[in-house]
Coordinates of C-alpha atoms in Angstrom, one line a residue:
X25 CA 0.0 0.0 0.0
X26 CA 2.7 2.5 1.0
X27 CA 4.9 1.4 -2.0
X28 CA 2.0 2.3 -4.3
X29 CA 1.5 5.6 -2.5
X30 CA 5.2 6.5 -2.9
X31 CA 5.1 5.5 -6.6
X32 CA 2.1 7.7 -7.1
X33 CA 3.7 10.6 -5.4
X34 CA 6.9 10.2 -7.5
X35 CA 4.8 10.0 -10.7
X36 CA 2.8 13.0 -9.8
X37 CA 5.8 15.0 -8.9
X38 CA 7.7 13.9 -12.1
X39 CA 4.7 14.8 -14.3
X40 CA 4.2 18.2 -12.8
X41 CA 7.8 19.2 -12.9
X42 CA 8.3 17.7 -16.3
X43 CA 5.4 19.7 -17.7
X44 CA 6.7 22.9 -16.1
X45 CA 10.2 22.2 -17.5
X46 CA 8.9 21.5 -21.0
X47 CA 6.7 24.6 -20.9
X48 CA 9.7 26.7 -19.8
X49 CA 11.9 25.2 -22.6
X50 CA 9.2 25.7 -25.1
X51 CA 8.7 29.4 -24.2
X52 CA 12.5 30.0 -24.4
X53 CA 12.8 28.1 -27.7
X54 CA 9.8 29.9 -29.3
X55 CA 11.1 33.3 -28.1
X56 CA 14.6 32.6 -29.5
X57 CA 13.1 31.2 -32.8
X58 CA 10.9 34.3 -33.2
X59 CA 13.7 36.7 -32.5
X60 CA 16.0 34.9 -35.0
X61 CA 13.3 34.7 -37.7
X62 CA 12.5 38.4 -37.3
X63 CA 16.2 39.3 -37.5
X64 CA 16.7 37.1 -40.6
X65 CA 13.6 38.6 -42.2
X66 CA 14.9 42.1 -41.6
X67 CA 18.3 41.1 -43.1
X68 CA 16.6 39.6 -46.1
X69 CA 14.6 42.8 -46.7
X70 CA 17.9 44.7 -46.6
X71 CA 19.5 42.2 -49.0
X72 CA 16.6 42.6 -51.4
X73 CA 16.8 46.4 -51.1
X74 CA 20.5 46.5 -52.1
X75 CA 19.5 45.4 -55.6
X76 CA 16.8 47.8 -56.8
X77 CA 15.4 47.2 -60.2
X78 CA 13.0 49.6 -62.1
X79 CA 10.4 48.4 -64.5
X80 CA 12.3 49.7 -67.5
X81 CA 15.8 49.4 -66.1
X82 CA 18.8 48.8 -68.2
X83 CA 21.3 46.5 -66.5
X84 CA 24.8 46.8 -68.0
X85 CA 26.9 43.8 -68.7
X86 CA 24.4 41.3 -67.4
X87 CA 23.5 39.3 -70.5
X88 CA 25.2 37.1 -73.0
X89 CA 28.7 38.1 -71.9
X90 CA 28.1 36.9 -68.3
X91 CA 25.1 37.1 -66.0
X92 CA 26.8 37.3 -62.6
X93 CA 27.7 40.7 -61.1
X94 CA 29.7 40.2 -57.8
X95 CA 29.6 42.8 -55.1
X96 CA 31.5 43.5 -52.0
X97 CA 30.0 41.8 -48.9
X98 CA 28.7 44.5 -46.5
X99 CA 30.0 44.1 -42.9
X100 CA 26.5 44.0 -41.5
X101 CA 25.3 41.2 -43.7
X102 CA 25.7 37.5 -43.9
X103 CA 26.3 35.8 -47.3
X104 CA 23.5 36.7 -49.7
X105 CA 22.6 37.2 -53.4
X106 CA 19.8 38.2 -55.7
X107 CA 18.6 36.5 -58.8
X108 CA 16.5 38.1 -61.6
X109 CA 14.3 35.5 -63.3
X110 CA 12.1 35.9 -66.4
X111 CA 8.5 34.7 -66.7
X112 CA 9.8 31.1 -67.5
X113 CA 11.8 31.0 -64.3
X114 CA 15.2 31.2 -66.0
X115 CA 17.9 33.4 -64.3
X116 CA 18.8 36.4 -66.5
X117 CA 20.8 38.4 -63.9
X118 CA 22.6 37.6 -60.7
X119 CA 23.9 40.1 -58.1
X120 CA 25.8 38.2 -55.5
X121 CA 27.9 38.6 -52.4
X122 CA 28.8 34.9 -52.6
X123 CA 31.5 33.3 -54.8
X124 CA 29.7 30.3 -56.2
X125 CA 29.6 28.6 -59.6
X126 CA 26.7 29.8 -61.9
X127 CA 25.1 26.3 -61.8
X128 CA 24.7 26.7 -58.0
X129 CA 22.7 30.0 -58.5
X130 CA 20.6 28.3 -61.1
X131 CA 19.9 25.4 -58.7
X132 CA 19.0 27.8 -56.0
X133 CA 16.5 29.5 -58.2
X134 CA 15.0 26.1 -59.2
X135 CA 14.8 25.0 -55.5
X136 CA 13.1 28.2 -54.5
X137 CA 10.5 28.0 -57.3
X138 CA 9.9 24.3 -56.7
X139 CA 8.6 25.1 -53.2
X140 CA 5.7 27.0 -54.7
X141 CA 6.0 29.6 -51.9
X142 CA 7.0 33.3 -52.0
X143 CA 9.2 32.9 -48.9
X144 CA 10.7 29.8 -47.3
X145 CA 14.0 28.0 -46.5
X146 CA 16.0 25.7 -48.8
X147 CA 19.2 23.6 -48.4
X148 CA 22.0 24.2 -50.9
X149 CA 25.5 23.0 -50.9
X150 CA 25.4 22.1 -47.2
X151 CA 24.0 25.4 -46.2
X152 CA 20.5 26.7 -45.2
X153 CA 19.2 29.7 -47.2
X154 CA 16.1 31.8 -46.6
X155 CA 14.6 33.2 -49.8
X156 CA 12.0 35.7 -50.8
X157 CA 10.4 36.2 -54.2
X158 CA 9.3 39.7 -55.3
X159 CA 7.6 40.5 -58.7
X160 CA 9.3 43.4 -60.5
X161 CA 7.3 43.5 -63.8
X162 CA 8.8 44.2 -67.3
X163 CA 12.5 44.8 -67.8
X164 CA 14.6 46.1 -70.7
X165 CA 18.0 44.4 -70.3
X166 CA 21.1 45.2 -72.4
X167 CA 24.0 42.9 -73.0
X168 CA 26.7 42.2 -75.5
X169 CA 27.1 39.5 -78.1
X170 CA 30.3 37.5 -78.3
X171 CA 31.4 39.8 -81.1
X172 CA 31.0 42.9 -78.8
X173 CA 27.8 44.1 -80.4
X174 CA 25.3 45.5 -77.9
X175 CA 21.7 44.4 -77.8
X176 CA 18.7 45.3 -75.7
X177 CA 16.1 42.6 -74.9
X178 CA 12.6 43.3 -73.5
X179 CA 11.6 40.8 -70.7
X180 CA 8.0 40.4 -69.5
X181 CA 6.9 39.6 -65.9
X182 CA 10.2 39.3 -64.3
X183 CA 10.8 38.5 -60.6
X184 CA 13.6 38.9 -58.1
X185 CA 14.6 36.1 -55.7
X186 CA 16.6 37.3 -52.7
X187 CA 18.6 34.7 -50.8
X188 CA 20.2 35.0 -47.3
X189 CA 22.5 32.4 -45.6
X190 CA 20.8 31.4 -42.3
X191 CA 23.1 28.4 -41.6
X192 CA 24.5 30.0 -38.5
X193 CA 21.1 31.0 -37.0
X194 CA 19.7 27.5 -37.8
X195 CA 22.8 26.1 -36.0
X196 CA 21.9 28.2 -33.0
X197 CA 18.4 26.8 -32.9
X198 CA 19.7 23.3 -33.4
X199 CA 22.2 23.7 -30.6
X200 CA 19.6 25.2 -28.4
X201 CA 17.3 22.2 -29.0
X202 CA 20.1 19.7 -28.3
X203 CA 21.0 21.7 -25.1
X204 CA 17.4 21.5 -23.9
X205 CA 17.3 17.8 -24.7
X206 CA 20.5 17.0 -22.8
X207 CA 19.5 19.3 -19.8
X208 CA 16.0 17.9 -19.8
X209 CA 17.3 14.3 -19.8
X210 CA 19.7 15.0 -16.9
X211 CA 17.1 17.0 -15.1
X212 CA 14.7 14.0 -15.2
X213 CA 17.3 11.9 -13.4
X214 CA 17.8 14.6 -10.8
X215 CA 14.1 15.2 -10.4
X216 CA 13.5 11.5 -10.1
X217 CA 16.1 11.2 -7.3
X218 CA 14.7 14.2 -5.5
X219 CA 11.1 12.9 -6.0
X220 CA 12.1 9.5 -4.5
X221 CA 13.8 11.2 -1.6
X222 CA 10.9 13.5 -0.7
X223 CA 8.4 10.7 -1.4
X224 CA 10.0 8.5 1.1
X225 CA 10.2 11.3 3.6
X226 CA 6.6 12.4 3.0
X227 CA 5.2 8.9 3.2
X228 CA 7.4 7.7 6.1
X229 CA 5.4 9.6 8.9
X230 CA 2.1 8.2 7.4
X231 CA 3.6 4.7 7.3
X232 CA 4.9 5.0 10.9
X233 CA 1.6 6.3 12.1
X234 CA -0.3 3.5 10.4
X235 CA 2.0 0.8 11.8
X236 CA 1.8 2.3 15.2
X237 CA -2.0 2.4 15.0
X238 CA -2.0 -1.2 13.8
X239 CA 0.2 -2.2 16.6
X240 CA -1.9 -0.2 19.0
X241 CA -5.0 -2.0 18.0
X242 CA -3.3 -5.4 18.3
X243 CA -1.8 -4.6 21.7
X244 CA -5.1 -3.2 23.0
X245 CA -6.9 -6.3 21.8
X246 CA -4.4 -8.5 23.5
X247 CA -4.6 -6.6 26.8
X248 CA -8.4 -6.7 26.8
X249 CA -8.5 -10.3 25.9
X250 CA -7.1 -11.5 29.3
X251 CA -9.5 -9.7 31.6
X252 CA -12.4 -10.5 29.3
X253 CA -11.5 -14.2 29.4
X254 CA -11.1 -14.0 33.2
X255 CA -14.5 -12.3 33.6
X256 CA -16.1 -14.9 31.3
X257 CA -14.5 -17.8 33.3
X258 CA -15.7 -16.3 36.7
X259 CA -19.1 -15.7 35.3
X260 CA -19.3 -19.4 34.2
X261 CA -18.5 -20.4 37.7
X262 CA -21.3 -18.2 39.1
X263 CA -23.8 -19.6 36.6
X264 CA -22.8 -23.2 37.4
X265 CA -23.7 -22.5 41.1
X266 CA -26.9 -20.6 40.8
X267 CA -28.3 -21.9 44.1
X268 CA -25.3 -20.5 46.1
X269 CA -25.5 -17.2 47.9
X270 CA -23.6 -14.1 46.8
X271 CA -21.6 -14.3 50.1
X272 CA -20.5 -17.9 49.3
X273 CA -19.4 -16.9 45.8
X274 CA -17.9 -13.5 46.9
X275 CA -14.5 -14.6 45.7
X276 CA -15.7 -14.9 42.0
X277 CA -17.5 -11.6 42.2
X278 CA -14.4 -9.9 43.5
X279 CA -12.4 -11.3 40.7
X280 CA -14.9 -10.0 38.2
X281 CA -14.9 -6.6 39.9
X282 CA -11.1 -6.5 39.9
X283 CA -10.9 -7.3 36.2
X284 CA -13.6 -4.8 35.4
X285 CA -11.7 -2.1 37.2
X286 CA -8.6 -3.0 35.3
X287 CA -10.4 -2.8 32.0
X288 CA -12.0 0.5 33.0
X289 CA -8.5 1.9 33.7
X290 CA -7.1 0.5 30.5
X291 CA -10.0 1.9 28.4
X292 CA -9.7 5.3 30.1
X293 CA -6.0 5.4 29.3
X294 CA -6.7 4.3 25.7
X295 CA -9.3 7.0 25.3
X296 CA -6.9 9.6 26.6
X297 CA -4.1 8.6 24.2
X298 CA -6.6 8.5 21.3
X299 CA -7.6 12.0 22.1
X300 CA -4.1 13.2 22.1
X301 CA -3.6 11.8 18.6
X302 CA -6.5 13.8 17.1
X303 CA -6.8 17.1 18.9
X304 CA -5.0 19.2 21.5
X305 CA -6.2 18.3 24.9
X306 CA -7.9 21.2 26.6
X307 CA -5.7 21.9 29.6
X308 CA -6.2 24.6 32.3
X309 CA -3.6 27.2 32.1
X310 CA -3.5 28.8 35.6
X311 CA -0.5 30.0 37.6
X312 CA 0.6 27.5 40.3
X313 CA 3.6 26.8 42.4
X314 CA 5.2 23.8 40.7
X315 CA 7.7 23.5 43.6
X316 CA 5.0 22.9 46.2
X317 CA 3.1 20.7 43.8
X318 CA 6.0 18.3 43.3
X319 CA 7.0 18.4 46.9
X320 CA 3.4 17.4 47.9
X321 CA 3.3 14.7 45.3
X322 CA 6.6 13.2 46.5
X323 CA 5.5 13.4 50.1
X324 CA 2.3 11.4 49.3
X325 CA 4.5 8.6 47.8
X326 CA 7.2 8.5 50.5
X327 CA 5.6 5.7 52.4
X328 CA 5.9 3.4 49.4
X329 CA 9.5 4.4 48.9
X330 CA 10.5 3.6 52.5
X331 CA 8.4 0.4 52.5
X332 CA 10.6 -0.9 49.7
X333 CA 13.7 0.1 51.6
X334 CA 14.8 2.8 49.1
X335 CA 16.6 6.0 50.0
X336 CA 15.0 9.2 48.7
X337 CA 16.8 12.4 48.2
X338 CA 15.3 15.6 46.7
X339 CA 16.5 19.0 45.7
X340 CA 13.5 21.2 44.9
X341 CA 14.1 24.8 44.1
X342 CA 11.4 26.8 46.0
X343 CA 8.7 29.1 44.7
X344 CA 8.9 28.3 41.0
X345 CA 5.7 29.7 39.5
X346 CA 4.5 28.6 36.1
X347 CA 1.2 28.6 34.1
X348 CA -0.3 25.2 33.4
X349 CA -2.5 22.4 34.5
X350 CA -1.3 21.3 37.9
X351 CA -3.4 18.1 38.0
X352 CA -1.9 16.8 34.7
X353 CA 1.6 17.7 35.9
X354 CA 1.0 15.7 39.1
X355 CA -0.1 12.8 37.0
X356 CA 3.2 12.9 35.1
X357 CA 5.3 13.1 38.3
X358 CA 3.4 10.1 39.8
X359 CA 3.9 8.1 36.6
X360 CA 7.7 8.8 36.6
X361 CA 7.9 8.3 40.4
X362 CA 6.0 5.0 40.3
X363 CA 8.2 3.8 37.4
X364 CA 11.4 4.7 39.4
X365 CA 10.1 2.7 42.4
X366 CA 9.2 -0.3 40.3
X367 CA 12.6 -0.5 38.7
X368 CA 14.9 0.4 41.5
X369 CA 17.1 -2.3 42.8
X370 CA 16.9 -3.5 46.5
X371 CA 18.3 -0.9 48.9
X372 CA 18.6 1.5 45.9
X373 CA 18.0 5.2 45.8
X374 CA 15.8 7.7 44.0
X375 CA 17.0 11.3 43.4
X376 CA 14.6 14.1 42.5
X377 CA 15.7 17.5 41.3
X378 CA 13.6 20.5 40.3
X379 CA 15.4 23.6 39.0
X380 CA 14.9 26.5 36.7
X381 CA 17.0 28.1 34.0
X382 CA 16.4 31.4 32.4
X383 CA 13.8 30.0 30.0
X384 CA 12.9 26.6 31.3
X385 CA 11.8 24.5 34.3
X386 CA 13.7 21.2 34.5
X387 CA 12.5 18.2 36.5
X388 CA 14.7 15.1 36.9
X389 CA 14.2 11.8 38.6
X390 CA 16.9 9.2 38.8
X391 CA 16.8 5.7 40.2
X392 CA 19.5 3.1 40.7
X393 CA 18.9 -0.3 39.2
X394 CA 19.6 -2.5 36.1
X395 CA 19.0 0.4 33.8
X396 CA 17.6 0.2 30.3
X397 CA 19.5 -1.2 27.4
X398 CA 20.3 0.9 24.4
X399 CA 18.0 -1.4 22.4
X400 CA 15.0 -0.6 24.5
X401 CA 15.7 3.0 25.3
X402 CA 14.2 4.5 22.1
X403 CA 11.0 2.5 22.5
X404 CA 10.1 3.1 26.2
X405 CA 7.6 5.9 25.4
X406 CA 5.8 3.6 22.9
X407 CA 2.3 2.3 23.9
X408 CA 2.2 -1.1 25.5
X409 CA 6.0 -1.4 25.5
X410 CA 7.6 -3.2 28.4
X411 CA 11.3 -3.7 28.8
X412 CA 10.5 -6.6 31.1
X413 CA 7.9 -9.0 29.6
X414 CA 7.5 -10.6 33.1
X415 CA 5.6 -7.5 34.2
X416 CA 2.9 -8.1 31.5
X417 CA 0.4 -9.3 34.1
X418 CA 1.3 -7.2 37.2
X419 CA -1.3 -4.6 36.5
X420 CA 0.9 -2.5 34.3
X421 CA -0.2 -2.1 30.7
X422 CA 2.9 -0.2 29.5
X423 CA 0.9 3.0 28.9
X424 CA 2.1 5.2 31.8
X425 CA 5.2 6.6 30.0
X426 CA 3.1 7.1 26.8
X427 CA 0.6 9.2 28.8
X428 CA 3.4 11.2 30.5
X429 CA 4.9 12.0 27.1
X430 CA 1.5 13.0 25.7
X431 CA 0.9 15.4 28.6
X432 CA 4.3 17.0 28.4
X433 CA 4.2 17.2 24.6
X434 CA 0.7 18.9 24.8
X435 CA 2.2 21.6 27.1
X436 CA 4.9 22.3 24.6
X437 CA 7.6 20.7 26.7
X438 CA 10.0 17.8 26.1
X439 CA 10.6 14.6 28.0
X440 CA 13.7 12.4 27.8
X441 CA 15.2 9.3 29.2
X442 CA 18.8 8.3 29.7
X443 CA 20.3 5.2 31.2
X444 CA 23.5 3.5 32.2
X445 CA 23.1 -0.3 32.1
X446 CA 23.6 -1.9 35.4
X447 CA 23.7 1.4 37.3
X448 CA 20.8 3.9 36.9
X449 CA 18.0 5.3 34.8
X450 CA 17.1 9.0 34.5
X451 CA 13.9 10.6 33.3
X452 CA 13.8 14.4 32.7
X453 CA 11.2 16.8 31.4
X454 CA 11.5 20.4 30.6
X455 CA 8.7 23.1 30.4
X456 CA 9.1 26.4 28.7
X457 CA 8.3 29.2 31.0
X458 CA 6.7 31.4 28.4
X459 CA 4.5 28.5 27.1
X460 CA 3.8 26.7 30.3

């Protein structure tokens, strides 16, 4: 399921970015193409204008004795030439800035006329040429016979074909196209890698949340299964002895009551945790003396500490005032204190410290004992997690630390745990003064 979700995210990201990239490339290419075409058209107009022909013009030395008149190439022009053709399409006069054989000019005229267009591009001798055909009407052209005798010929419906070498500009467009293709190909690889990276990072929290939820349901079902089975068994015993008095079967009733209380507590904790997953818990935010609150909480649990033969030391900085929910904070302290009592070694010790820095209030509780291995330490705030499986049926569901973390997180604080295996375990939470 999550693999498909990642793949869809990658595909969507690739499609969106690819379309944007293609659109950007297309805009750049079209703008460049338009600018080059406009520049070439302007040049071609100038080329055509350099060879002006009137309707009754007499063009010296352009017939019979040689039709090509070569001119000096202007510095602001590329290679270009003009060809005068008669009504049959035969070249009768050529004015050129290009040194080419006459047959190449004739071929150029034939290619231009074969397109059937007044303006287009042709390929000639490995170069690209832009041409434009303009009608110039009737011409009177003078030339010389081989014997030197002059002669004037009247030509009807003549046209002028102007040619401009656009090989360089076409090369620019081709290189631009190749550059875009190469960049686009490389960008697709880069985008794919980035998409995979962000897809994994985006889907990972959803996958983790889903797996935690799935594990949560499994663990909750498992925890509820035992008391339900016990209640069912005790109920069967009661039903099998219907004639007995309640007093005589008090033991079974008490078992049912105990298991019901356990389930009630478990369900209450589950509802609290489920609430923290969906909305911020409404917590009272009133000023209270956290020093007195913690001191009173510790005092209420001292009897249990001494009963287990543990030594308790405390260093509570007096008169620390914060805003928050004192009842919820008491619940956190009791959870951490109870945890420290449970996992302290015989004749061990528990140290409690409350202090404040410039911006934070810091509470620390440390107990001696076996400690928590590095393997278990990152998971101790997970729901239903127990470092000691033997405590699975001692009334503990493995939800206490999860609830403590939920309360502290909801106040904007942080809770941590550190441990030295075989020596001690330390829990610490911090509350921001300005957000408490």
